[in-house]
JSON list of C-alpha atoms in Angstrom, two decimals:
[
{"chain": "I", "resi": 536, "resn": "ASP", "atom": "CA", "xyz": [131.33, 41.79, 33.16]},
{"chain": "I", "resi": 537, "resn": "ALA", "atom": "CA", "xyz": [127.88, 40.77, 32.00]},
{"chain": "I", "resi": 538, "resn": "GLU", "atom": "CA", "xyz": [127.21, 37.06, 32.14]},
{"chain": "I", "resi": 539, "resn": "ILE", "atom": "CA", "xyz": [124.63, 34.31, 32.20]},
{"chain": "I", "resi": 540, "resn": "THR", "atom": "CA", "xyz": [124.63, 31.78, 35.02]},
{"chain": "I", "resi": 541, "resn": "GLN", "atom": "CA", "xyz": [122.76, 28.59, 35.75]},
{"chain": "I", "resi": 542, "resn": "SER", "atom": "CA", "xyz": [122.19, 26.75, 38.99]},
{"chain": "I", "resi": 543, "resn": "PRO", "atom": "CA", "xyz": [122.58, 24.12, 40.09]},
{"chain": "I", "resi": 544, "resn": "ARG", "atom": "CA", "xyz": [125.26, 22.78, 37.75]},
{"chain": "I", "resi": 545, "resn": "HIS", "atom": "CA", "xyz": [124.36, 19.20, 38.66]},
{"chain": "I", "resi": 546, "resn": "LYS", "atom": "CA", "xyz": [121.13, 17.81, 40.06]},
{"chain": "I", "resi": 547, "resn": "ILE", "atom": "CA", "xyz": [119.94, 14.31, 40.85]},
{"chain": "I", "resi": 548, "resn": "THR", "atom": "CA", "xyz": [116.26, 13.87, 41.61]},
{"chain": "I", "resi": 549, "resn": "GLU", "atom": "CA", "xyz": [113.62, 11.16, 41.74]},
{"chain": "I", "resi": 550, "resn": "THR", "atom": "CA", "xyz": [110.75, 10.48, 39.38]},
{"chain": "I", "resi": 551, "resn": "GLY", "atom": "CA", "xyz": [107.68, 12.52, 40.25]},
{"chain": "I", "resi": 552, "resn": "ARG", "atom": "CA", "xyz": [109.45, 15.33, 42.10]},
{"chain": "I", "resi": 553, "resn": "GLN", "atom": "CA", "xyz": [109.19, 18.96, 41.10]},
{"chain": "I", "resi": 554, "resn": "VAL", "atom": "CA", "xyz": [112.49, 20.49, 40.02]},
{"chain": "I", "resi": 555, "resn": "THR", "atom": "CA", "xyz": [113.36, 24.09, 39.21]},
{"chain": "I", "resi": 556, "resn": "LEU", "atom": "CA", "xyz": [116.46, 25.10, 37.30]},
{"chain": "I", "resi": 557, "resn": "ALA", "atom": "CA", "xyz": [117.58, 28.69, 37.61]},
{"chain": "I", "resi": 558, "resn": "CYS", "atom": "CA", "xyz": [118.89, 30.96, 34.88]},
{"chain": "I", "resi": 559, "resn": "HIS", "atom": "CA", "xyz": [120.11, 34.49, 35.51]},
{"chain": "I", "resi": 560, "resn": "GLN", "atom": "CA", "xyz": [121.56, 36.95, 33.02]},
{"chain": "I", "resi": 561, "resn": "THR", "atom": "CA", "xyz": [123.07, 40.36, 33.58]},
{"chain": "I", "resi": 562, "resn": "TRP", "atom": "CA", "xyz": [123.15, 41.39, 29.91]},
{"chain": "I", "resi": 563, "resn": "ASN", "atom": "CA", "xyz": [119.72, 43.07, 30.25]},
{"chain": "I", "resi": 564, "resn": "HIS", "atom": "CA", "xyz": [118.62, 41.00, 27.25]},
{"chain": "I", "resi": 565, "resn": "ASN", "atom": "CA", "xyz": [115.00, 40.86, 26.20]},
{"chain": "I", "resi": 566, "resn": "ASN", "atom": "CA", "xyz": [115.10, 37.28, 24.90]},
{"chain": "I", "resi": 567, "resn": "MET", "atom": "CA", "xyz": [115.76, 34.19, 26.98]},
{"chain": "I", "resi": 568, "resn": "PHE", "atom": "CA", "xyz": [115.67, 30.54, 25.94]},
{"chain": "I", "resi": 569, "resn": "TRP", "atom": "CA", "xyz": [115.82, 27.07, 27.47]},
{"chain": "I", "resi": 570, "resn": "TYR", "atom": "CA", "xyz": [117.24, 24.13, 25.52]},
{"chain": "I", "resi": 571, "resn": "ARG", "atom": "CA", "xyz": [117.94, 20.53, 26.29]},
{"chain": "I", "resi": 572, "resn": "GLN", "atom": "CA", "xyz": [120.89, 18.70, 24.79]},
{"chain": "I", "resi": 573, "resn": "ASP", "atom": "CA", "xyz": [120.71, 14.99, 24.11]},
{"chain": "I", "resi": 574, "resn": "LEU", "atom": "CA", "xyz": [122.99, 12.74, 22.11]},
{"chain": "I", "resi": 575, "resn": "GLY", "atom": "CA", "xyz": [121.87, 12.55, 18.50]},
{"chain": "I", "resi": 576, "resn": "HIS", "atom": "CA", "xyz": [119.42, 15.43, 18.85]},
{"chain": "I", "resi": 577, "resn": "GLY", "atom": "CA", "xyz": [121.60, 18.49, 19.22]},
{"chain": "I", "resi": 578, "resn": "LEU", "atom": "CA", "xyz": [119.86, 21.27, 21.10]},
{"chain": "I", "resi": 579, "resn": "ARG", "atom": "CA", "xyz": [116.10, 21.35, 21.21]},
{"chain": "I", "resi": 580, "resn": "LEU", "atom": "CA", "xyz": [114.12, 24.39, 22.29]},
{"chain": "I", "resi": 581, "resn": "ILE", "atom": "CA", "xyz": [111.90, 23.91, 25.34]},
{"chain": "I", "resi": 582, "resn": "HIS", "atom": "CA", "xyz": [110.51, 27.39, 26.10]},
{"chain": "I", "resi": 583, "resn": "TYR", "atom": "CA", "xyz": [111.45, 30.95, 25.32]},
{"chain": "I", "resi": 584, "resn": "SER", "atom": "CA", "xyz": [110.55, 34.47, 26.34]},
{"chain": "I", "resi": 585, "resn": "TYR", "atom": "CA", "xyz": [110.74, 37.82, 24.57]},
{"chain": "I", "resi": 586, "resn": "GLY", "atom": "CA", "xyz": [110.27, 39.91, 27.67]},
{"chain": "I", "resi": 587, "resn": "VAL", "atom": "CA", "xyz": [108.70, 40.20, 31.11]},
{"chain": "I", "resi": 588, "resn": "GLN", "atom": "CA", "xyz": [105.41, 38.29, 31.37]},
{"chain": "I", "resi": 589, "resn": "ASP", "atom": "CA", "xyz": [105.96, 36.75, 27.92]},
{"chain": "I", "resi": 590, "resn": "THR", "atom": "CA", "xyz": [106.50, 32.98, 27.54]},
{"chain": "I", "resi": 591, "resn": "ASN", "atom": "CA", "xyz": [106.26, 30.70, 24.51]},
{"chain": "I", "resi": 592, "resn": "LYS", "atom": "CA", "xyz": [106.44, 26.96, 23.92]},
{"chain": "I", "resi": 593, "resn": "GLY", "atom": "CA", "xyz": [109.25, 25.44, 21.96]},
{"chain": "I", "resi": 594, "resn": "GLU", "atom": "CA", "xyz": [109.38, 22.10, 20.18]},
{"chain": "I", "resi": 595, "resn": "VAL", "atom": "CA", "xyz": [109.70, 19.95, 23.34]},
{"chain": "I", "resi": 596, "resn": "SER", "atom": "CA", "xyz": [107.69, 21.86, 25.96]},
{"chain": "I", "resi": 597, "resn": "ASP", "atom": "CA", "xyz": [105.59, 19.01, 27.41]},
{"chain": "I", "resi": 598, "resn": "GLY", "atom": "CA", "xyz": [106.33, 18.51, 31.11]},
{"chain": "I", "resi": 599, "resn": "TYR", "atom": "CA", "xyz": [108.09, 21.88, 31.47]},
{"chain": "I", "resi": 600, "resn": "SER", "atom": "CA", "xyz": [107.00, 25.38, 32.41]},
{"chain": "I", "resi": 601, "resn": "VAL", "atom": "CA", "xyz": [108.67, 28.80, 32.69]},
{"chain": "I", "resi": 602, "resn": "SER", "atom": "CA", "xyz": [107.77, 32.18, 34.08]},
{"chain": "I", "resi": 603, "resn": "ARG", "atom": "CA", "xyz": [109.32, 35.60, 33.44]},
{"chain": "I", "resi": 604, "resn": "SER", "atom": "CA", "xyz": [108.69, 38.02, 36.28]},
{"chain": "I", "resi": 605, "resn": "ASN", "atom": "CA", "xyz": [111.74, 40.20, 35.59]},
{"chain": "I", "resi": 606, "resn": "THR", "atom": "CA", "xyz": [114.27, 40.76, 32.81]},
{"chain": "I", "resi": 607, "resn": "GLU", "atom": "CA", "xyz": [117.13, 38.86, 34.44]},
{"chain": "I", "resi": 608, "resn": "ASP", "atom": "CA", "xyz": [115.59, 35.48, 35.30]},
{"chain": "I", "resi": 609, "resn": "LEU", "atom": "CA", "xyz": [113.84, 32.65, 33.49]},
{"chain": "I", "resi": 610, "resn": "PRO", "atom": "CA", "xyz": [113.46, 29.64, 35.80]},
{"chain": "I", "resi": 611, "resn": "LEU", "atom": "CA", "xyz": [112.56, 26.30, 34.22]},
{"chain": "I", "resi": 612, "resn": "THR", "atom": "CA", "xyz": [110.27, 24.01, 36.21]},
{"chain": "I", "resi": 613, "resn": "LEU", "atom": "CA", "xyz": [109.74, 20.30, 35.70]},
{"chain": "I", "resi": 614, "resn": "GLU", "atom": "CA", "xyz": [106.36, 19.77, 37.35]},
{"chain": "I", "resi": 615, "resn": "SER", "atom": "CA", "xyz": [106.77, 16.01, 37.83]},
{"chain": "I", "resi": 616, "resn": "ALA", "atom": "CA", "xyz": [110.19, 14.82, 36.75]},
{"chain": "I", "resi": 617, "resn": "ALA", "atom": "CA", "xyz": [110.40, 11.80, 34.45]},
{"chain": "I", "resi": 618, "resn": "SER", "atom": "CA", "xyz": [113.40, 9.67, 33.48]},
{"chain": "I", "resi": 619, "resn": "SER", "atom": "CA", "xyz": [113.02, 10.93, 29.90]},
{"chain": "I", "resi": 620, "resn": "GLN", "atom": "CA", "xyz": [113.92, 14.38, 31.21]},
{"chain": "I", "resi": 621, "resn": "THR", "atom": "CA", "xyz": [117.42, 13.27, 32.16]},
{"chain": "I", "resi": 622, "resn": "SER", "atom": "CA", "xyz": [119.49, 15.63, 30.04]},
{"chain": "I", "resi": 623, "resn": "VAL", "atom": "CA", "xyz": [121.80, 18.62, 30.00]},
{"chain": "I", "resi": 624, "resn": "TYR", "atom": "CA", "xyz": [119.87, 21.88, 30.09]},
{"chain": "I", "resi": 625, "resn": "PHE", "atom": "CA", "xyz": [121.16, 25.14, 28.65]},
{"chain": "I", "resi": 626, "resn": "CYS", "atom": "CA", "xyz": [119.81, 28.60, 29.13]},
{"chain": "I", "resi": 627, "resn": "ALA", "atom": "CA", "xyz": [120.59, 31.34, 26.62]},
{"chain": "I", "resi": 628, "resn": "SER", "atom": "CA", "xyz": [119.81, 35.00, 26.15]},
{"chain": "I", "resi": 629, "resn": "SER", "atom": "CA", "xyz": [119.92, 37.44, 23.28]},
{"chain": "I", "resi": 630, "resn": "GLU", "atom": "CA", "xyz": [119.29, 41.12, 22.77]},
{"chain": "I", "resi": 631, "resn": "GLY", "atom": "CA", "xyz": [116.62, 40.63, 20.13]},
{"chain": "I", "resi": 632, "resn": "SER", "atom": "CA", "xyz": [117.21, 42.54, 16.94]},
{"chain": "I", "resi": 633, "resn": "SER", "atom": "CA", "xyz": [116.24, 42.56, 13.29]},
{"chain": "I", "resi": 634, "resn": "GLY", "atom": "CA", "xyz": [119.72, 41.46, 12.27]},
{"chain": "I", "resi": 635, "resn": "ALA", "atom": "CA", "xyz": [121.93, 38.60, 13.36]},
{"chain": "I", "resi": 636, "resn": "ASP", "atom": "CA", "xyz": [120.99, 37.99, 16.97]},
{"chain": "I", "resi": 637, "resn": "THR", "atom": "CA", "xyz": [123.75, 36.26, 18.91]},
{"chain": "I", "resi": 638, "resn": "GLN", "atom": "CA", "xyz": [122.59, 33.96, 21.67]},
{"chain": "I", "resi": 639, "resn": "TYR", "atom": "CA", "xyz": [124.82, 33.75, 24.75]},
{"chain": "I", "resi": 640, "resn": "PHE", "atom": "CA", "xyz": [124.74, 30.46, 26.58]},
{"chain": "I", "resi": 641, "resn": "GLY", "atom": "CA", "xyz": [125.06, 29.54, 30.22]},
{"chain": "I", "resi": 642, "resn": "PRO", "atom": "CA", "xyz": [127.36, 26.70, 31.34]},
{"chain": "I", "resi": 643, "resn": "GLY", "atom": "CA", "xyz": [124.54, 24.14, 31.55]},
{"chain": "I", "resi": 644, "resn": "THR", "atom": "CA", "xyz": [122.83, 22.05, 34.22]},
{"chain": "I", "resi": 645, "resn": "ARG", "atom": "CA", "xyz": [123.18, 18.28, 34.14]},
{"chain": "I", "resi": 646, "resn": "LEU", "atom": "CA", "xyz": [119.93, 16.77, 35.45]},
{"chain": "I", "resi": 647, "resn": "THR", "atom": "CA", "xyz": [119.55, 13.09, 36.28]},
{"chain": "I", "resi": 648, "resn": "VAL", "atom": "CA", "xyz": [116.10, 11.72, 37.08]},
{"chain": "I", "resi": 649, "resn": "LEU", "atom": "CA", "xyz": [116.21, 8.33, 38.81]},
{"chain": "X", "resi": 536, "resn": "GLY", "atom": "CA", "xyz": [109.40, 22.02, 9.10]},
{"chain": "X", "resi": 537, "resn": "GLU", "atom": "CA", "xyz": [112.97, 23.07, 9.52]},
{"chain": "X", "resi": 538, "resn": "ASP", "atom": "CA", "xyz": [115.68, 20.47, 9.79]},
{"chain": "X", "resi": 539, "resn": "VAL", "atom": "CA", "xyz": [119.44, 20.88, 10.14]},
{"chain": "X", "resi": 540, "resn": "GLU", "atom": "CA", "xyz": [121.76, 17.90, 9.69]},
{"chain": "X", "resi": 541, "resn": "GLN", "atom": "CA", "xyz": [125.43, 17.32, 10.39]},
{"chain": "X", "resi": 542, "resn": "SER", "atom": "CA", "xyz": [127.73, 14.34, 10.44]},
{"chain": "X", "resi": 543, "resn": "LEU", "atom": "CA", "xyz": [128.44, 13.27, 14.01]},
{"chain": "X", "resi": 544, "resn": "PHE", "atom": "CA", "xyz": [132.20, 12.89, 14.05]},
{"chain": "X", "resi": 545, "resn": "LEU", "atom": "CA", "xyz": [135.35, 14.20, 12.36]},
{"chain": "X", "resi": 546, "resn": "SER", "atom": "CA", "xyz": [138.94, 13.33, 13.15]},
{"chain": "X", "resi": 547, "resn": "VAL", "atom": "CA", "xyz": [141.91, 15.32, 11.78]},
{"chain": "X", "resi": 548, "resn": "ARG", "atom": "CA", "xyz": [145.63, 15.57, 12.35]},
{"chain": "X", "resi": 549, "resn": "GLU", "atom": "CA", "xyz": [147.03, 18.68, 13.99]},
{"chain": "X", "resi": 550, "resn": "GLY", "atom": "CA", "xyz": [148.07, 21.23, 11.37]},
{"chain": "X", "resi": 551, "resn": "ASP", "atom": "CA", "xyz": [145.65, 19.93, 8.72]},
{"chain": "X", "resi": 552, "resn": "SER", "atom": "CA", "xyz": [142.48, 21.71, 7.67]},
{"chain": "X", "resi": 553, "resn": "SER", "atom": "CA", "xyz": [139.11, 20.60, 9.01]},
{"chain": "X", "resi": 554, "resn": "VAL", "atom": "CA", "xyz": [135.88, 20.92, 7.09]},
{"chain": "X", "resi": 555, "resn": "ILE", "atom": "CA", "xyz": [132.61, 20.52, 8.94]},
{"chain": "X", "resi": 556, "resn": "ASN", "atom": "CA", "xyz": [129.49, 20.27, 6.83]},
{"chain": "X", "resi": 557, "resn": "CYS", "atom": "CA", "xyz": [125.85, 21.09, 7.46]},
{"chain": "X", "resi": 558, "resn": "THR", "atom": "CA", "xyz": [122.68, 20.83, 5.39]},
{"chain": "X", "resi": 559, "resn": "TYR", "atom": "CA", "xyz": [119.47, 22.66, 6.15]},
{"chain": "X", "resi": 560, "resn": "THR", "atom": "CA", "xyz": [115.98, 22.61, 4.71]},
{"chain": "X", "resi": 561, "resn": "ASP", "atom": "CA", "xyz": [114.62, 26.14, 5.17]},
{"chain": "X", "resi": 562, "resn": "SER", "atom": "CA", "xyz": [115.61, 27.98, 2.00]},
{"chain": "X", "resi": 563, "resn": "SER", "atom": "CA", "xyz": [114.31, 31.21, 3.52]},
{"chain": "X", "resi": 564, "resn": "SER", "atom": "CA", "xyz": [116.73, 31.23, 6.45]},
{"chain": "X", "resi": 565, "resn": "THR", "atom": "CA", "xyz": [118.14, 34.69, 6.95]},
{"chain": "X", "resi": 566, "resn": "TYR", "atom": "CA", "xyz": [121.22, 33.91, 9.01]},
{"chain": "X", "resi": 567, "resn": "LEU", "atom": "CA", "xyz": [123.26, 30.76, 9.52]},
{"chain": "X", "resi": 568, "resn": "TYR", "atom": "CA", "xyz": [125.56, 30.31, 12.48]},
{"chain": "X", "resi": 569, "resn": "TRP", "atom": "CA", "xyz": [128.40, 28.18, 13.73]},
{"chain": "X", "resi": 570, "resn": "TYR", "atom": "CA", "xyz": [128.69, 27.58, 17.46]},
{"chain": "X", "resi": 571, "resn": "LYS", "atom": "CA", "xyz": [131.47, 25.77, 19.35]},
{"chain": "X", "resi": 572, "resn": "GLN", "atom": "CA", "xyz": [130.96, 23.74, 22.53]},
{"chain": "X", "resi": 573, "resn": "GLU", "atom": "CA", "xyz": [134.00, 22.79, 24.56]},
{"chain": "X", "resi": 574, "resn": "PRO", "atom": "CA", "xyz": [133.77, 19.92, 27.07]},
{"chain": "X", "resi": 575, "resn": "GLY", "atom": "CA", "xyz": [131.57, 20.75, 30.06]},
{"chain": "X", "resi": 576, "resn": "ALA", "atom": "CA", "xyz": [130.69, 24.21, 28.76]},
{"chain": "X", "resi": 577, "resn": "GLY", "atom": "CA", "xyz": [127.91, 26.03, 27.01]},
{"chain": "X", "resi": 578, "resn": "LEU", "atom": "CA", "xyz": [127.91, 27.03, 23.37]},
{"chain": "X", "resi": 579, "resn": "GLN", "atom": "CA", "xyz": [129.92, 29.94, 22.09]},
{"chain": "X", "resi": 580, "resn": "LEU", "atom": "CA", "xyz": [129.26, 31.76, 18.84]},
{"chain": "X", "resi": 581, "resn": "LEU", "atom": "CA", "xyz": [132.13, 31.33, 16.36]},
{"chain": "X", "resi": 582, "resn": "THR", "atom": "CA", "xyz": [130.78, 33.12, 13.34]},
{"chain": "X", "resi": 583, "resn": "TYR", "atom": "CA", "xyz": [127.66, 33.67, 11.28]},
{"chain": "X", "resi": 584, "resn": "ILE", "atom": "CA", "xyz": [126.82, 34.41, 7.65]},
{"chain": "X", "resi": 585, "resn": "PHE", "atom": "CA", "xyz": [123.96, 36.34, 6.13]},
{"chain": "X", "resi": 586, "resn": "SER", "atom": "CA", "xyz": [122.01, 34.38, 3.57]},
{"chain": "X", "resi": 587, "resn": "ASN", "atom": "CA", "xyz": [122.92, 36.70, 0.68]},
{"chain": "X", "resi": 588, "resn": "MET", "atom": "CA", "xyz": [126.63, 35.97, 1.13]},
{"chain": "X", "resi": 589, "resn": "ASP", "atom": "CA", "xyz": [128.59, 33.06, -0.36]},
{"chain": "X", "resi": 590, "resn": "MET", "atom": "CA", "xyz": [131.64, 33.20, 1.83]},
{"chain": "X", "resi": 591, "resn": "LYS", "atom": "CA", "xyz": [132.91, 34.76, 5.02]},
{"chain": "X", "resi": 592, "resn": "GLN", "atom": "CA", "xyz": [136.45, 34.58, 6.34]},
{"chain": "X", "resi": 593, "resn": "ASP", "atom": "CA", "xyz": [137.56, 35.29, 9.89]},
{"chain": "X", "resi": 594, "resn": "GLN", "atom": "CA", "xyz": [141.21, 34.46, 10.64]},
{"chain": "X", "resi": 595, "resn": "ARG", "atom": "CA", "xyz": [141.49, 30.64, 10.51]},
{"chain": "X", "resi": 596, "resn": "LEU", "atom": "CA", "xyz": [137.77, 30.20, 9.89]},
{"chain": "X", "resi": 597, "resn": "THR", "atom": "CA", "xyz": [136.11, 30.18, 6.47]},
{"chain": "X", "resi": 598, "resn": "VAL", "atom": "CA", "xyz": [132.37, 29.77, 6.08]},
{"chain": "X", "resi": 599, "resn": "LEU", "atom": "CA", "xyz": [130.96, 28.74, 2.71]},
{"chain": "X", "resi": 600, "resn": "LEU", "atom": "CA", "xyz": [127.27, 28.92, 1.89]},
{"chain": "X", "resi": 601, "resn": "ASN", "atom": "CA", "xyz": [125.68, 27.21, -1.10]},
{"chain": "X", "resi": 602, "resn": "LYS", "atom": "CA", "xyz": [122.07, 28.37, -1.06]},
{"chain": "X", "resi": 603, "resn": "LYS", "atom": "CA", "xyz": [121.08, 26.31, -4.07]},
{"chain": "X", "resi": 604, "resn": "ASP", "atom": "CA", "xyz": [122.10, 23.08, -2.34]},
{"chain": "X", "resi": 605, "resn": "LYS", "atom": "CA", "xyz": [121.24, 24.39, 1.17]},
{"chain": "X", "resi": 606, "resn": "HIS", "atom": "CA", "xyz": [124.73, 23.50, 2.28]},
{"chain": "X", "resi": 607, "resn": "LEU", "atom": "CA", "xyz": [126.88, 25.29, 4.83]},
{"chain": "X", "resi": 608, "resn": "SER", "atom": "CA", "xyz": [130.46, 24.45, 5.69]},
{"chain": "X", "resi": 609, "resn": "LEU", "atom": "CA", "xyz": [133.03, 25.59, 8.22]},
{"chain": "X", "resi": 610, "resn": "ARG", "atom": "CA", "xyz": [136.69, 25.25, 7.33]},
{"chain": "X", "resi": 611, "resn": "ILE", "atom": "CA", "xyz": [139.29, 25.56, 10.09]},
{"chain": "X", "resi": 612, "resn": "ALA", "atom": "CA", "xyz": [142.79, 26.10, 8.76]},
{"chain": "X", "resi": 613, "resn": "ASP", "atom": "CA", "xyz": [145.84, 24.80, 10.64]},
{"chain": "X", "resi": 614, "resn": "THR", "atom": "CA", "xyz": [143.69, 22.87, 13.10]},
{"chain": "X", "resi": 615, "resn": "GLN", "atom": "CA", "xyz": [145.03, 22.80, 16.66]},
{"chain": "X", "resi": 616, "resn": "THR", "atom": "CA", "xyz": [144.31, 20.48, 19.59]},
{"chain": "X", "resi": 617, "resn": "GLY", "atom": "CA", "xyz": [142.45, 23.38, 21.20]},
{"chain": "X", "resi": 618, "resn": "ASP", "atom": "CA", "xyz": [139.95, 23.20, 18.34]},
{"chain": "X", "resi": 619, "resn": "SER", "atom": "CA", "xyz": [138.74, 19.82, 19.62]},
{"chain": "X", "resi": 620, "resn": "ALA", "atom": "CA", "xyz": [135.09, 20.42, 20.49]},
{"chain": "X", "resi": 621, "resn": "ILE", "atom": "CA", "xyz": [131.56, 19.92, 19.23]},
{"chain": "X", "resi": 622, "resn": "TYR", "atom": "CA", "xyz": [130.54, 22.28, 16.44]},
{"chain": "X", "resi": 623, "resn": "PHE", "atom": "CA", "xyz": [126.89, 23.14, 15.85]},
{"chain": "X", "resi": 624, "resn": "CYS", "atom": "CA", "xyz": [125.43, 24.83, 12.84]},
{"chain": "X", "resi": 625, "resn": "ALA", "atom": "CA", "xyz": [122.17, 26.69, 13.33]},
{"chain": "X", "resi": 626, "resn": "GLU", "atom": "CA", "xyz": [119.71, 28.57, 11.18]},
{"chain": "X", "resi": 627, "resn": "THR", "atom": "CA", "xyz": [117.15, 31.24, 11.89]},
{"chain": "X", "resi": 628, "resn": "PRO", "atom": "CA", "xyz": [113.76, 30.48, 10.34]},
{"chain": "X", "resi": 629, "resn": "TYR", "atom": "CA", "xyz": [112.43, 33.22, 8.09]},
{"chain": "X", "resi": 630, "resn": "TYR", "atom": "CA", "xyz": [109.38, 33.75, 10.30]},
{"chain": "X", "resi": 631, "resn": "ASN", "atom": "CA", "xyz": [111.35, 34.43, 13.47]},
{"chain": "X", "resi": 632, "resn": "THR", "atom": "CA", "xyz": [114.92, 35.71, 13.41]},
{"chain": "X", "resi": 633, "resn": "ASP", "atom": "CA", "xyz": [115.10, 35.49, 17.21]},
{"chain": "X", "resi": 634, "resn": "LYS", "atom": "CA", "xyz": [114.92, 31.68, 17.14]},
{"chain": "X", "resi": 635, "resn": "LEU", "atom": "CA", "xyz": [117.66, 29.21, 16.30]},
{"chain": "X", "resi": 636, "resn": "ILE", "atom": "CA", "xyz": [117.26, 25.71, 14.88]},
{"chain": "X", "resi": 637, "resn": "PHE", "atom": "CA", "xyz": [120.34, 23.67, 15.75]},
{"chain": "X", "resi": 638, "resn": "GLY", "atom": "CA", "xyz": [121.92, 20.74, 14.00]},
{"chain": "X", "resi": 639, "resn": "THR", "atom": "CA", "xyz": [122.94, 17.61, 15.88]},
{"chain": "X", "resi": 640, "resn": "GLY", "atom": "CA", "xyz": [126.54, 18.78, 16.28]},
{"chain": "X", "resi": 641, "resn": "THR", "atom": "CA", "xyz": [129.83, 17.43, 14.88]},
{"chain": "X", "resi": 642, "resn": "ARG", "atom": "CA", "xyz": [132.47, 16.28, 17.32]},
{"chain": "X", "resi": 643, "resn": "LEU", "atom": "CA", "xyz": [135.89, 17.32, 16.04]},
{"chain": "X", "resi": 644, "resn": "GLN", "atom": "CA", "xyz": [138.83, 15.35, 17.39]},
{"chain": "X", "resi": 645, "resn": "VAL", "atom": "CA", "xyz": [142.32, 16.68, 16.66]},
{"chain": "X", "resi": 646, "resn": "PHE", "atom": "CA", "xyz": [145.21, 14.28, 17.15]},
{"chain": "X", "resi": 647, "resn": "PRO", "atom": "CA", "xyz": [148.93, 15.09, 17.19]}
]
C-alpha cells in the first residue's frame, strides 16, 4: 500500500546543531509539504514543493530549508537548531489537481531542541 | 491575509451530537476541509465541501457552510469515545488550490 513515512519519530538535539528530518512518500505525488504544529497555532506551513527541483517558502520558513531531488523525498533541514524550533513536524503529500486536493499526512516527528 | 479560527475545546457526552465550528476570512476559498488528528498521529481527511454547496452529509458527519457569514461547521451524530480527537478545519486560498490554511484545531473530548 502507498504511504508516507517520517523519520525519526522523536529527536532531541542541542541548540546550534544541524538537523535533518526525512519524509518519504510512495504515492508518486507531485506536491509535498512540511508543517509544524504548536499549541494555539494549529499547523503552519514551513516549505512546500510542486515537483522535482521545485521548492517554495511557506509562512514560517526562516531557519529551515528543503530540497527535492526526486519525487519521493522532501527532507527538511534546520541549519542551526534553536529552542523556538521545538515542535512536532508533519510532512504531507498530495497529487495536485484543479479540484479538491486531499493532503495525506505522515505520523509526525517530535523535535526537542535543548 | 487568510485566517481560520476555531474554539479550542469541546466536551460532549457519548451518544449526543457534537458541533465543531470554524470561521474563515477568505471569501474566495474554493474548498473547505475537515481533518481529524488522533493522539500521536498525523492528520486524516474526514470530509470536504465545495464552496458552492451549503451542506454535505456523509454517514454520521454533516458539514454546513454559510458563505455569507464565512462559517463552517461539522456535526457528528451519535458521538462515540472513538471520536475523541483534535479536529482541524482548513481552507484553500483562491490563488492556490494546492495549499491549505489550517485553523488552530478543536479538541473534542467524549465522556461516557
